[in-house]
Short mmCIF file of C-alpha atoms (C1' of nucleotides) in Angstrom, two decimals:
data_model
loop_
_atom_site.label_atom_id
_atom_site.label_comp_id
_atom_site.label_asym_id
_atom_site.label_seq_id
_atom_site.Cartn_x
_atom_site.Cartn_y
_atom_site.Cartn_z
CA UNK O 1 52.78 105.75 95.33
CA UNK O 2 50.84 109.30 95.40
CA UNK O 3 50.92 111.48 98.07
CA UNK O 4 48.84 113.95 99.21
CA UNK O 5 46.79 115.60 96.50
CA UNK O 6 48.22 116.20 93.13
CA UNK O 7 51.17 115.32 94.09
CA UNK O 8 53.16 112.51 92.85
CA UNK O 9 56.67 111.03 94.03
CA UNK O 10 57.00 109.62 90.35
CA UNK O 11 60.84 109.98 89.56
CA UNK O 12 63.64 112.40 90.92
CA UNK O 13 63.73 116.29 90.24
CA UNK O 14 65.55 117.09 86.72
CA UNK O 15 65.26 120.83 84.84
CA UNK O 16 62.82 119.01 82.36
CA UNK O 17 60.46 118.44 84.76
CA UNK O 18 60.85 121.37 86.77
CA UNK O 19 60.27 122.97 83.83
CA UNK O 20 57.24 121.70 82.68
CA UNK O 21 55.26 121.39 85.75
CA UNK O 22 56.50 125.03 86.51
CA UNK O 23 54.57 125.50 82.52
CA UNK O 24 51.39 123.51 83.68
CA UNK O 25 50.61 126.00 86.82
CA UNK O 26 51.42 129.12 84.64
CA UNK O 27 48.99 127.76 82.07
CA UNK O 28 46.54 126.76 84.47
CA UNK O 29 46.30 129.85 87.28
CA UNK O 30 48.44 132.21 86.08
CA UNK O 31 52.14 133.53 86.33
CA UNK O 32 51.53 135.22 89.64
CA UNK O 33 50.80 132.30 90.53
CA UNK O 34 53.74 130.34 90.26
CA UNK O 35 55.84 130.26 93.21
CA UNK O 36 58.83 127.90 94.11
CA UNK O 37 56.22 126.69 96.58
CA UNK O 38 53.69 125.91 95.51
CA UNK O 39 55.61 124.43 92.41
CA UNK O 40 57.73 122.38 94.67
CA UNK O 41 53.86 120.69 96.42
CA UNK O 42 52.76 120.13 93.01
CA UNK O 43 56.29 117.99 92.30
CA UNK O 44 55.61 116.30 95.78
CA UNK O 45 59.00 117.92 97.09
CA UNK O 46 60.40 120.58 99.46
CA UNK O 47 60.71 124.36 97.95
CA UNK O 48 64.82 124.44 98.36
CA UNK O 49 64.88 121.26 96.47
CA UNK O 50 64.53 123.13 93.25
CA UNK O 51 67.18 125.38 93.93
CA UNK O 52 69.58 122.31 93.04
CA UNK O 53 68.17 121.90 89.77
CA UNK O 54 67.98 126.29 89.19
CA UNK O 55 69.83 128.63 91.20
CA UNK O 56 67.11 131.13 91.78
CA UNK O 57 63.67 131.42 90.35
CA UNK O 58 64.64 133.61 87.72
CA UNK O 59 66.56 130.81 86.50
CA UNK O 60 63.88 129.32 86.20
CA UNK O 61 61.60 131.73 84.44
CA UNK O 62 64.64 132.08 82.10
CA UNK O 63 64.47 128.39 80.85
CA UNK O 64 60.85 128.92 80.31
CA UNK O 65 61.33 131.72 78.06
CA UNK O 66 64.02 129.30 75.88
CA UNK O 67 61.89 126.86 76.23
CA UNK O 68 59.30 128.88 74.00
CA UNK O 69 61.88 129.91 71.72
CA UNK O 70 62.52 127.08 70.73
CA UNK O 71 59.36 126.12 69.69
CA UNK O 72 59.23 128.97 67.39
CA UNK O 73 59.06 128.27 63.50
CA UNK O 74 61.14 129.88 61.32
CA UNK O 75 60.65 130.35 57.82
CA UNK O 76 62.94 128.31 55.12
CA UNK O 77 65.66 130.29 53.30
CA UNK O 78 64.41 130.24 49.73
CA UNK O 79 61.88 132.39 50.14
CA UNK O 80 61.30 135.89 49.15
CA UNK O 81 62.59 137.85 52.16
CA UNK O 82 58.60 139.55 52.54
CA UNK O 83 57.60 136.03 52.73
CA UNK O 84 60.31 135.18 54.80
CA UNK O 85 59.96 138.47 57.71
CA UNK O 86 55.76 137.65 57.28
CA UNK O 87 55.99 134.01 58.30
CA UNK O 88 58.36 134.96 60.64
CA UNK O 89 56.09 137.39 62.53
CA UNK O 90 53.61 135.02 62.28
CA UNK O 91 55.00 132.34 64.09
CA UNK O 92 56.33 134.40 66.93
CA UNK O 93 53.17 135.63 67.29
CA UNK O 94 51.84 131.54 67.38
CA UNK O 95 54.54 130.78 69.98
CA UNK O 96 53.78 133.48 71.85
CA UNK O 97 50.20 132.67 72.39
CA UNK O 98 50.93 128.89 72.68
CA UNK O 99 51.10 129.77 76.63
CA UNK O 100 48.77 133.03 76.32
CA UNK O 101 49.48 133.62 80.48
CA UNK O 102 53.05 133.59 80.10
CA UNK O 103 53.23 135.73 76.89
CA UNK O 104 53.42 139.10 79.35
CA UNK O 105 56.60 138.10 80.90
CA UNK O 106 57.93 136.02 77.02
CA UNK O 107 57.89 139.23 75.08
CA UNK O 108 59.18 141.82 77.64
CA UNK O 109 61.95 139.35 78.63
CA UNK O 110 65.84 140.39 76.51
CA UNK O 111 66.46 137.06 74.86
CA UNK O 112 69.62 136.96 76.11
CA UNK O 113 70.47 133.03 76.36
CA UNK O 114 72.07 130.92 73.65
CA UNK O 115 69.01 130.05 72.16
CA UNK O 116 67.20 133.52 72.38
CA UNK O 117 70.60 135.44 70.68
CA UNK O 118 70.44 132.06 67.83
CA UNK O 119 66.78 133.26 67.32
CA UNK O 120 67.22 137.05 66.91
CA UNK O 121 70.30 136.56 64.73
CA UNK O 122 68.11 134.38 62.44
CA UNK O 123 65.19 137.08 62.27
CA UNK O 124 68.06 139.64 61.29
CA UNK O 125 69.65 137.78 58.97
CA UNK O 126 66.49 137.83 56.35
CA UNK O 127 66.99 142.06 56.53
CA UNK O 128 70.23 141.85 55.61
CA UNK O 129 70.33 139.11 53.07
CA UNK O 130 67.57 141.29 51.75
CA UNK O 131 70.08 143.68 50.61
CA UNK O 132 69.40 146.27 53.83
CA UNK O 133 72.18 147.87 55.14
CA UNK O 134 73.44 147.00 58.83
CA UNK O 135 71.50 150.57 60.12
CA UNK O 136 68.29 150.13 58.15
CA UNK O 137 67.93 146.89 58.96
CA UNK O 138 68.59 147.06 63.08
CA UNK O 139 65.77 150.11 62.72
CA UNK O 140 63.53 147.86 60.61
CA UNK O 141 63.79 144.74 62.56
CA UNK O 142 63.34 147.22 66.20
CA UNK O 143 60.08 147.98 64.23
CA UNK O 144 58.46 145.22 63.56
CA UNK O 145 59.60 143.94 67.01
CA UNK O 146 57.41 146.66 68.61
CA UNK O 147 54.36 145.56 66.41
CA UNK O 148 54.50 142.30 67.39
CA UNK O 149 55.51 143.05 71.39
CA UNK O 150 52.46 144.89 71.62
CA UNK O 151 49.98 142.64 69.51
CA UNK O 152 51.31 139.76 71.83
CA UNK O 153 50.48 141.62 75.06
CA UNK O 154 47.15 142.91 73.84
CA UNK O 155 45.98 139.64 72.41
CA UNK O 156 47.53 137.53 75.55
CA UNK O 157 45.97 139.87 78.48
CA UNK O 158 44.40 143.42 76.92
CA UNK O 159 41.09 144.43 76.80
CA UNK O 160 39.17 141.13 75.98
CA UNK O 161 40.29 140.01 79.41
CA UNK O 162 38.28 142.03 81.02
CA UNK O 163 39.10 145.50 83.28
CA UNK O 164 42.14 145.80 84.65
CA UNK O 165 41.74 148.78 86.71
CA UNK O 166 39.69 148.01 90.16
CA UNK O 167 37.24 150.14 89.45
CA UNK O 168 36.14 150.26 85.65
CA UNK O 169 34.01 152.36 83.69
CA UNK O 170 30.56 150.69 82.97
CA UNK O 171 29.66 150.41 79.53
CA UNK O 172 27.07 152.52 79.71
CA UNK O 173 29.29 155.25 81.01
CA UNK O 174 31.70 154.63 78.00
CA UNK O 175 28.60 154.45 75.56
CA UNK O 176 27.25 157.66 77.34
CA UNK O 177 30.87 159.65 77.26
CA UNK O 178 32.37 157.85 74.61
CA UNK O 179 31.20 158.16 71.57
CA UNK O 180 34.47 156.85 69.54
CA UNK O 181 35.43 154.03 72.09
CA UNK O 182 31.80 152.48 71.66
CA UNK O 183 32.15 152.62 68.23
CA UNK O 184 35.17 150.86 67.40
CA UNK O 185 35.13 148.61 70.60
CA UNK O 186 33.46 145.52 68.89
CA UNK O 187 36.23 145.38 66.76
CA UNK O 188 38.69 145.16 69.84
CA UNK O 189 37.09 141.54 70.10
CA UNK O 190 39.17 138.30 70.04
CA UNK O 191 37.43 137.66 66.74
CA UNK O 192 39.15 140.10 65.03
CA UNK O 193 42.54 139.50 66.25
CA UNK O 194 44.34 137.54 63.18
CA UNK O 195 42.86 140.78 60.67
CA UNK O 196 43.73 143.34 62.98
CA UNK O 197 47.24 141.28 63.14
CA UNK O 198 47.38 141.15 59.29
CA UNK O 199 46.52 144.64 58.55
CA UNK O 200 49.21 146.18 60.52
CA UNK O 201 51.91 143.53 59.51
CA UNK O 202 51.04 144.12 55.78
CA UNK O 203 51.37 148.17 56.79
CA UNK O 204 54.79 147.23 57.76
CA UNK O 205 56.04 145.48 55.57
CA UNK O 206 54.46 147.33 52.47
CA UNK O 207 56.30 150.24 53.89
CA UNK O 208 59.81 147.86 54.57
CA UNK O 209 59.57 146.65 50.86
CA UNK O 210 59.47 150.38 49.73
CA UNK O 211 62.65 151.70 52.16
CA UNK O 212 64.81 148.41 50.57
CA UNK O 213 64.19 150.03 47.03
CA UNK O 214 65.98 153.78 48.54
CA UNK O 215 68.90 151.83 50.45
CA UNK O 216 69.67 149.13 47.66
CA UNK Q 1 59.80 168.05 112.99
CA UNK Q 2 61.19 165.54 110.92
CA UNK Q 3 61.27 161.91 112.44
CA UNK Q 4 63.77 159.19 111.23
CA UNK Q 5 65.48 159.36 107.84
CA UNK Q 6 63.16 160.65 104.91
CA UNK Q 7 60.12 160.34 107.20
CA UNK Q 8 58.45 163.43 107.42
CA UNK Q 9 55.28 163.85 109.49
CA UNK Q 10 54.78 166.93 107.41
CA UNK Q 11 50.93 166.61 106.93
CA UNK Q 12 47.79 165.19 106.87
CA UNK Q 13 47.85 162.31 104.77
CA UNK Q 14 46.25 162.51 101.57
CA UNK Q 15 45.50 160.67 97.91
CA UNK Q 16 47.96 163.14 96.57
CA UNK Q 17 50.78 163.17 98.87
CA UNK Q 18 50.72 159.72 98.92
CA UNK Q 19 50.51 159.02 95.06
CA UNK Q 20 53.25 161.52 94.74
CA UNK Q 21 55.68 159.85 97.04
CA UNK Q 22 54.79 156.53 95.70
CA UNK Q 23 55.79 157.81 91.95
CA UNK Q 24 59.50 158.97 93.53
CA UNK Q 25 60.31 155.59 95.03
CA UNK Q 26 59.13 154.03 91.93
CA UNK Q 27 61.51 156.73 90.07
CA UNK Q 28 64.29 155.94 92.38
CA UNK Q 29 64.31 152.56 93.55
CA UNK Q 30 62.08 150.96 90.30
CA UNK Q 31 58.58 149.49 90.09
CA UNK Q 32 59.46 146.42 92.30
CA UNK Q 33 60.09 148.40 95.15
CA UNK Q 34 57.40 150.09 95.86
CA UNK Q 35 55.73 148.43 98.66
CA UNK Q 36 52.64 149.79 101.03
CA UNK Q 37 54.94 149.53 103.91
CA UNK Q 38 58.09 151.33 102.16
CA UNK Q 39 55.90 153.57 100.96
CA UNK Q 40 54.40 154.39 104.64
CA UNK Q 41 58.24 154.21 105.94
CA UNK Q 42 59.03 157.53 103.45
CA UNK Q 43 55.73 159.28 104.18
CA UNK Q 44 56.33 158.92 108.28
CA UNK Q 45 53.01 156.87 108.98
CA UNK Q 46 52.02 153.15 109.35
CA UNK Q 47 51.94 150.62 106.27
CA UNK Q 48 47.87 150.36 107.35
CA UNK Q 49 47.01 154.04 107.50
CA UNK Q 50 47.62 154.12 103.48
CA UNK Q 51 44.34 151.95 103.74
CA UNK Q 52 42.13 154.57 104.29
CA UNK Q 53 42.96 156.71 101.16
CA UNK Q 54 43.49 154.05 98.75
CA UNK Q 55 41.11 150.37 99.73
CA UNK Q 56 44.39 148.27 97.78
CA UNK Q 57 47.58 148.87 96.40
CA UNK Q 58 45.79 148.16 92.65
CA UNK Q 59 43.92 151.18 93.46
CA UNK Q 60 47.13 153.14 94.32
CA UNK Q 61 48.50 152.01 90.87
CA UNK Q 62 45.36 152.95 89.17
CA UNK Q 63 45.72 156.76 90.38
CA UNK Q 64 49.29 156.87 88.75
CA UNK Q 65 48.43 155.67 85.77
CA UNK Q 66 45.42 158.35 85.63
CA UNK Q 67 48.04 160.71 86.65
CA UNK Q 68 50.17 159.94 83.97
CA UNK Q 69 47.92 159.90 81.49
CA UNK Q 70 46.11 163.43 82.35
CA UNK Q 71 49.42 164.71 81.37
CA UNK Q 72 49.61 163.32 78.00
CA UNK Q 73 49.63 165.84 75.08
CA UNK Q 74 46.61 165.83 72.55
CA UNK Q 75 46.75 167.38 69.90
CA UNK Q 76 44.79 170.17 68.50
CA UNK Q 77 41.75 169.69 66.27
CA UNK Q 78 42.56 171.99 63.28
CA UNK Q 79 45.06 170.00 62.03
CA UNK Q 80 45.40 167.45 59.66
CA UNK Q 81 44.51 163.98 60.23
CA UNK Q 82 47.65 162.48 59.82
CA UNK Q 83 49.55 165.41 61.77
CA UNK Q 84 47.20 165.11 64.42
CA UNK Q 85 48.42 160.98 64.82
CA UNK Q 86 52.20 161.80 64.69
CA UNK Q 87 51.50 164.57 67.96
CA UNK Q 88 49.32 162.13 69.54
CA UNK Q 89 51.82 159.00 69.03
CA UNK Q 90 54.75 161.64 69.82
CA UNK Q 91 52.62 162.78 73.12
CA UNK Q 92 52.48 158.91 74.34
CA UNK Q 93 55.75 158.19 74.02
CA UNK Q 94 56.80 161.11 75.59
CA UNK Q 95 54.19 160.90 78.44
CA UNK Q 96 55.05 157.35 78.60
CA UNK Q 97 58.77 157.94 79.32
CA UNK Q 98 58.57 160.64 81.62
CA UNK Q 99 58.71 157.81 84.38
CA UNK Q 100 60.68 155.31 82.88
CA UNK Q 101 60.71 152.59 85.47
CA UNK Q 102 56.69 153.08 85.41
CA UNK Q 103 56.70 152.61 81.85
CA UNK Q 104 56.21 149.04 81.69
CA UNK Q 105 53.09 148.95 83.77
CA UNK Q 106 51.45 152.10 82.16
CA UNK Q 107 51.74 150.55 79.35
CA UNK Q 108 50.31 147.28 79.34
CA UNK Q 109 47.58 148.86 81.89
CA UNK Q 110 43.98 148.70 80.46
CA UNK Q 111 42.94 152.20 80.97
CA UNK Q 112 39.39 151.49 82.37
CA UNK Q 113 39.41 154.55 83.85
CA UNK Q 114 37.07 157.85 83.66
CA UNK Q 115 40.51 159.57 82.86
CA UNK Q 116 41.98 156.38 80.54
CA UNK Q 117 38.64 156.20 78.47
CA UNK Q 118 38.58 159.67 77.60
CA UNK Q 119 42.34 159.52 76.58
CA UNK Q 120 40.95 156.52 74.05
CA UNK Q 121 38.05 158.22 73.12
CA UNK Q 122 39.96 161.41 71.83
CA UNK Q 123 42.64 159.23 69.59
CA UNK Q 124 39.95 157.34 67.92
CA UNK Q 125 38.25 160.08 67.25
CA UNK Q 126 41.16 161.66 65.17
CA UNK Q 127 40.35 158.28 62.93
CA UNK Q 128 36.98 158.59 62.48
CA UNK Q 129 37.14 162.55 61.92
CA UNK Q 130 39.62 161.41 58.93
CA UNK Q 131 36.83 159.31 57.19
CA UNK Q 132 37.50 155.95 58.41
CA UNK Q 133 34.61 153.63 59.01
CA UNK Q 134 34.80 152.37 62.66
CA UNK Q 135 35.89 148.90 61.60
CA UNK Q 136 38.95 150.60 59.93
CA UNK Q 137 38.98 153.18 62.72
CA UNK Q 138 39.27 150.42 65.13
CA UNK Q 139 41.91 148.18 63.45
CA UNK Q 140 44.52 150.30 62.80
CA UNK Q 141 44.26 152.37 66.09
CA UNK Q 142 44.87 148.93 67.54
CA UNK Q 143 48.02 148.86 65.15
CA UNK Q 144 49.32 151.95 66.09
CA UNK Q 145 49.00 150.88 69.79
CA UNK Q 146 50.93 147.62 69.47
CA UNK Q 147 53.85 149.56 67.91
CA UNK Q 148 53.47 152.25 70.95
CA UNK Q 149 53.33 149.71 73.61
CA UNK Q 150 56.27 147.72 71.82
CA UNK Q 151 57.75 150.76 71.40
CA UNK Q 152 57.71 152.67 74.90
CA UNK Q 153 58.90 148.66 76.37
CA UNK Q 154 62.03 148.27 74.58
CA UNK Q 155 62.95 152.65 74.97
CA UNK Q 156 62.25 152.39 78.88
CA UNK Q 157 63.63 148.53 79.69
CA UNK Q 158 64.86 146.55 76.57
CA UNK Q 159 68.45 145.76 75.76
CA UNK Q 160 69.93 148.96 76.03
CA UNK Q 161 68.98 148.70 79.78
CA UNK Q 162 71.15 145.65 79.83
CA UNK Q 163 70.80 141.97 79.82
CA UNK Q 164 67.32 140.53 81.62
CA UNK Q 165 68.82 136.45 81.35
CA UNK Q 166 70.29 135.44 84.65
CA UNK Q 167 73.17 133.96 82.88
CA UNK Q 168 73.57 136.40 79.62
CA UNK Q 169 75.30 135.43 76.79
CA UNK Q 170 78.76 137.76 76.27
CA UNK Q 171 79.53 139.78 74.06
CA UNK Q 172 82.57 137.95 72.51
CA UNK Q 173 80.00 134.94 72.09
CA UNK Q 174 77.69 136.81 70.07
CA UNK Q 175 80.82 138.24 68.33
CA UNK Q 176 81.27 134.39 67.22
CA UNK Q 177 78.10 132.89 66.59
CA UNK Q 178 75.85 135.74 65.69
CA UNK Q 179 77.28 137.85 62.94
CA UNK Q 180 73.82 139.43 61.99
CA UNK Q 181 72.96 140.19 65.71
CA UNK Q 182 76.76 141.59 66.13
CA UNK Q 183 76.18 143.95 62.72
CA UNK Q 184 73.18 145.62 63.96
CA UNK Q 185 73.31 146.01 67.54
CA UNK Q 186 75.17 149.78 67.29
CA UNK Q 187 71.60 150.47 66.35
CA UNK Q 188 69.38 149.27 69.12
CA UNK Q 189 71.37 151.70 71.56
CA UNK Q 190 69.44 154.82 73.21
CA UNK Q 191 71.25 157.24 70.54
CA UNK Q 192 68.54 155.54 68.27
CA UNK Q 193 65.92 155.21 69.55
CA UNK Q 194 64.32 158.86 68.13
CA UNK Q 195 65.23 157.51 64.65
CA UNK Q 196 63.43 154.46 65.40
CA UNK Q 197 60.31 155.34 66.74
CA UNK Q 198 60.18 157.73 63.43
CA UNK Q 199 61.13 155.49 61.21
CA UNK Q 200 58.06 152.63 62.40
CA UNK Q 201 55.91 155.65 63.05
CA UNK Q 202 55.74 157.00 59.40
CA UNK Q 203 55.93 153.77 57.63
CA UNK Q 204 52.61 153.34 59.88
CA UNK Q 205 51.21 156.64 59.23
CA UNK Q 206 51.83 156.06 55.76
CA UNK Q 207 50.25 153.11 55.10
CA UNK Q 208 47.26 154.57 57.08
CA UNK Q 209 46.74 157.16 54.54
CA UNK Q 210 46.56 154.39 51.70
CA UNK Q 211 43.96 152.99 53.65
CA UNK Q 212 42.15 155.71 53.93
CA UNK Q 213 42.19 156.34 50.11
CA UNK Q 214 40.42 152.80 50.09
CA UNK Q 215 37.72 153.06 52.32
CA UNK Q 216 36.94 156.81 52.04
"C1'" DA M 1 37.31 160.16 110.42
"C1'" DC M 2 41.78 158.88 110.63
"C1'" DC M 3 45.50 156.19 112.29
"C1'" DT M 4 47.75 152.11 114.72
"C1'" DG M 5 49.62 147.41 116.26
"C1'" DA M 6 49.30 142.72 116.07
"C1'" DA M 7 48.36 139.02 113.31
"C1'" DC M 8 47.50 136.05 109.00
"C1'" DA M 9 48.83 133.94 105.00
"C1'" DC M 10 51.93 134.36 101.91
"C1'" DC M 11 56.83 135.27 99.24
"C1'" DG M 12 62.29 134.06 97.64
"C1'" DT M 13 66.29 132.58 99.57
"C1'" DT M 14 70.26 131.23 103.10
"C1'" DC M 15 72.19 127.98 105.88
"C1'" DA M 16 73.33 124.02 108.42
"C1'" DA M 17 72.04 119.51 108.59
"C1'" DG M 18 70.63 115.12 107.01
"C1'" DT M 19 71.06 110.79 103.63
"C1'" DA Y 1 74.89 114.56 94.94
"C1'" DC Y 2 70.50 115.40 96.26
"C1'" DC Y 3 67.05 116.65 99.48
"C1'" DT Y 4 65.19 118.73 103.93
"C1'" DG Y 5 63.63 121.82 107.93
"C1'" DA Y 6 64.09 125.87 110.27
"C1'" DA Y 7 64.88 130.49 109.88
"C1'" DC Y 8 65.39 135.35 107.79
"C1'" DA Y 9 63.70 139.24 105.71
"C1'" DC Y 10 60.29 140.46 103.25
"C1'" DC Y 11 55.10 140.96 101.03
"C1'" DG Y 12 49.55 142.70 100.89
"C1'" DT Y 13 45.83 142.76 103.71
"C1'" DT Y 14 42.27 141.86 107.82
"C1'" DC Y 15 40.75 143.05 112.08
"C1'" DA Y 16 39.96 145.02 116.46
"C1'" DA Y 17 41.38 148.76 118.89
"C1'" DG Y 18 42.74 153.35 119.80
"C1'" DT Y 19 42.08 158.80 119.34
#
DNA sequence: ACCTGAACACCGTTCAAGT
DNA sequence: ACCTGAACACCGTTCAAGT
């Protein structure tokens, strides 16, 4: 029997569900606007009833982020390691932006669970099965990891979301003053996201294919 | 006369005093605690009288960020092109981590502002200087920032700054399971970072200059 | 013009109590 | 074991009132 607005008595609490409706409102309004709260009215439940299924929100936020990882593909072993580290990057970067409102706290969170170590020990393991030495390849893998950090957060919630500050600068103001930002802003668009993507990862791994040559 | 504590009813209240004190809690006590009515607690005044100098706390934040960013290093015009990058990706970083426990928001700010555009405008003008059409101009200064904003994340609040998980996997568990993870994890502590940041830098800076061979 | 106090609509979380 | 209601210690911000 429903309740009150959207929510629904359906079955009793579990993590899964938690979980996912906890997903659903981050997708749908944001991750400021997820509190314990308002999740537990959209379950049709008190707020301290989730705290039997997570001890605290961050808990919570934490299966999220495993949650993610998980659905992260990794490349097959018998590829060429460039291959391998490319399609890698790549589908971080698709996980990431399978839940483009949660990507801000995803990438900035240490994957410190079971499954986030699991994942970073796979990434790591194509540098050294490369033939990279234990130092070169923890400075290589740091590298890329910043690339795609910062592509995440741009593409998820930079500029083509709008201002962020509460009082922009007009366009004409930046097309007055500007000269450079006006320029090369068009090219800031959403619609050149995957080749602005593609031409640094090439950069980067052009550059990682050269180092493996010196340290072999 | 001083009142309670830290409170000081030194002065007049103004967009400066208050910005200033707002930047030491944040230096001190970390981005999360800086609230209007901590922040009126230190300055001796009421949580409401910050109201009249700044119309929300987003404006507040704004005026550090500007802050920040006016004292970002820019490099000289007579230099080379790709010298010119390195200062100007060396200046970030630098300005970046002057406040570390600001960091994170500085740097996934959009800089919207009179102060932030101008910052922009100045960096992509080093590109287009160099001889790079704006579409090229535009990509890869969009690069280079992803690898800054990565960058500047992980140096001011990534692993070295401890685990984020609520329930982090140990040490002697990663030991076990994760035997690439355990091999290069010497290398993600502060002692590297300096190598790092070169390292991703100049494989960046050098792959720019290819470009630039191309398009030129 | 500048500052204040009370109030509103929120938070995460603790605790004792219910079933 | 699982859920609840009241309460605690916080938030940012509005509003009418003081000087």
């Amino acid at each position: 029997v429903a309740k009150r607005g959207s929510a629904q008595a359906k079955s009793p609490l579990s993590r899964e569900r938690i979980a996912d409706a906890a997903m659903v409102l981050i997708d749908r309004h944001g991750l400021a606007a997820l509190s314990i709260r308002k999740l537990a009215e959209e379950l049709g439940c008190e707020a301290m009833s989730l705290y039997h299924h997570f001890p605290s929100k961050g808990h919570l936020l934490d299966a999220l982020v495993d949650q993610c990882i998980a659905g992260a593909d990794l490349p097959a072993g018998g590829l060429p390691w460039v291959e391998q580290l490319r399609r890698a990057a790549h589908g971080f970067r698709r996980m990431a932006l399978r839940h483009p409102k949660f990507a801000p706290l995803l990438v900035v969170h240490r994957l410190n669970t079971p499954i986030g170590v699991a994942y970073l020990d796979k990434i790591i393991g194509i540098f050294r099965k490369a033939g990279f030495d234990d130092k070169s390849a923890g400075t290589l893998f740091r590298d890329v990891s910043y690339f795609l950090m910062g592509a995440v957060l741009d593409e998820s919630s930079g500029y083509a979301n709008g201002p962020s500050a509460a009082e922009p600068v007009s366009d004409a103001a930046i097309a007055r003053d500007c000269p450079n930002l006006a320029a090369v802003a068009p090219f800031f668009k959403p619609v050149h996201f995957d080749a602005t993507f593609e031409a640094g990862l090439e950069i980067l791994l052009q550059g990682f294919d050269s180092i493996r040559k010196t340290v072999r």
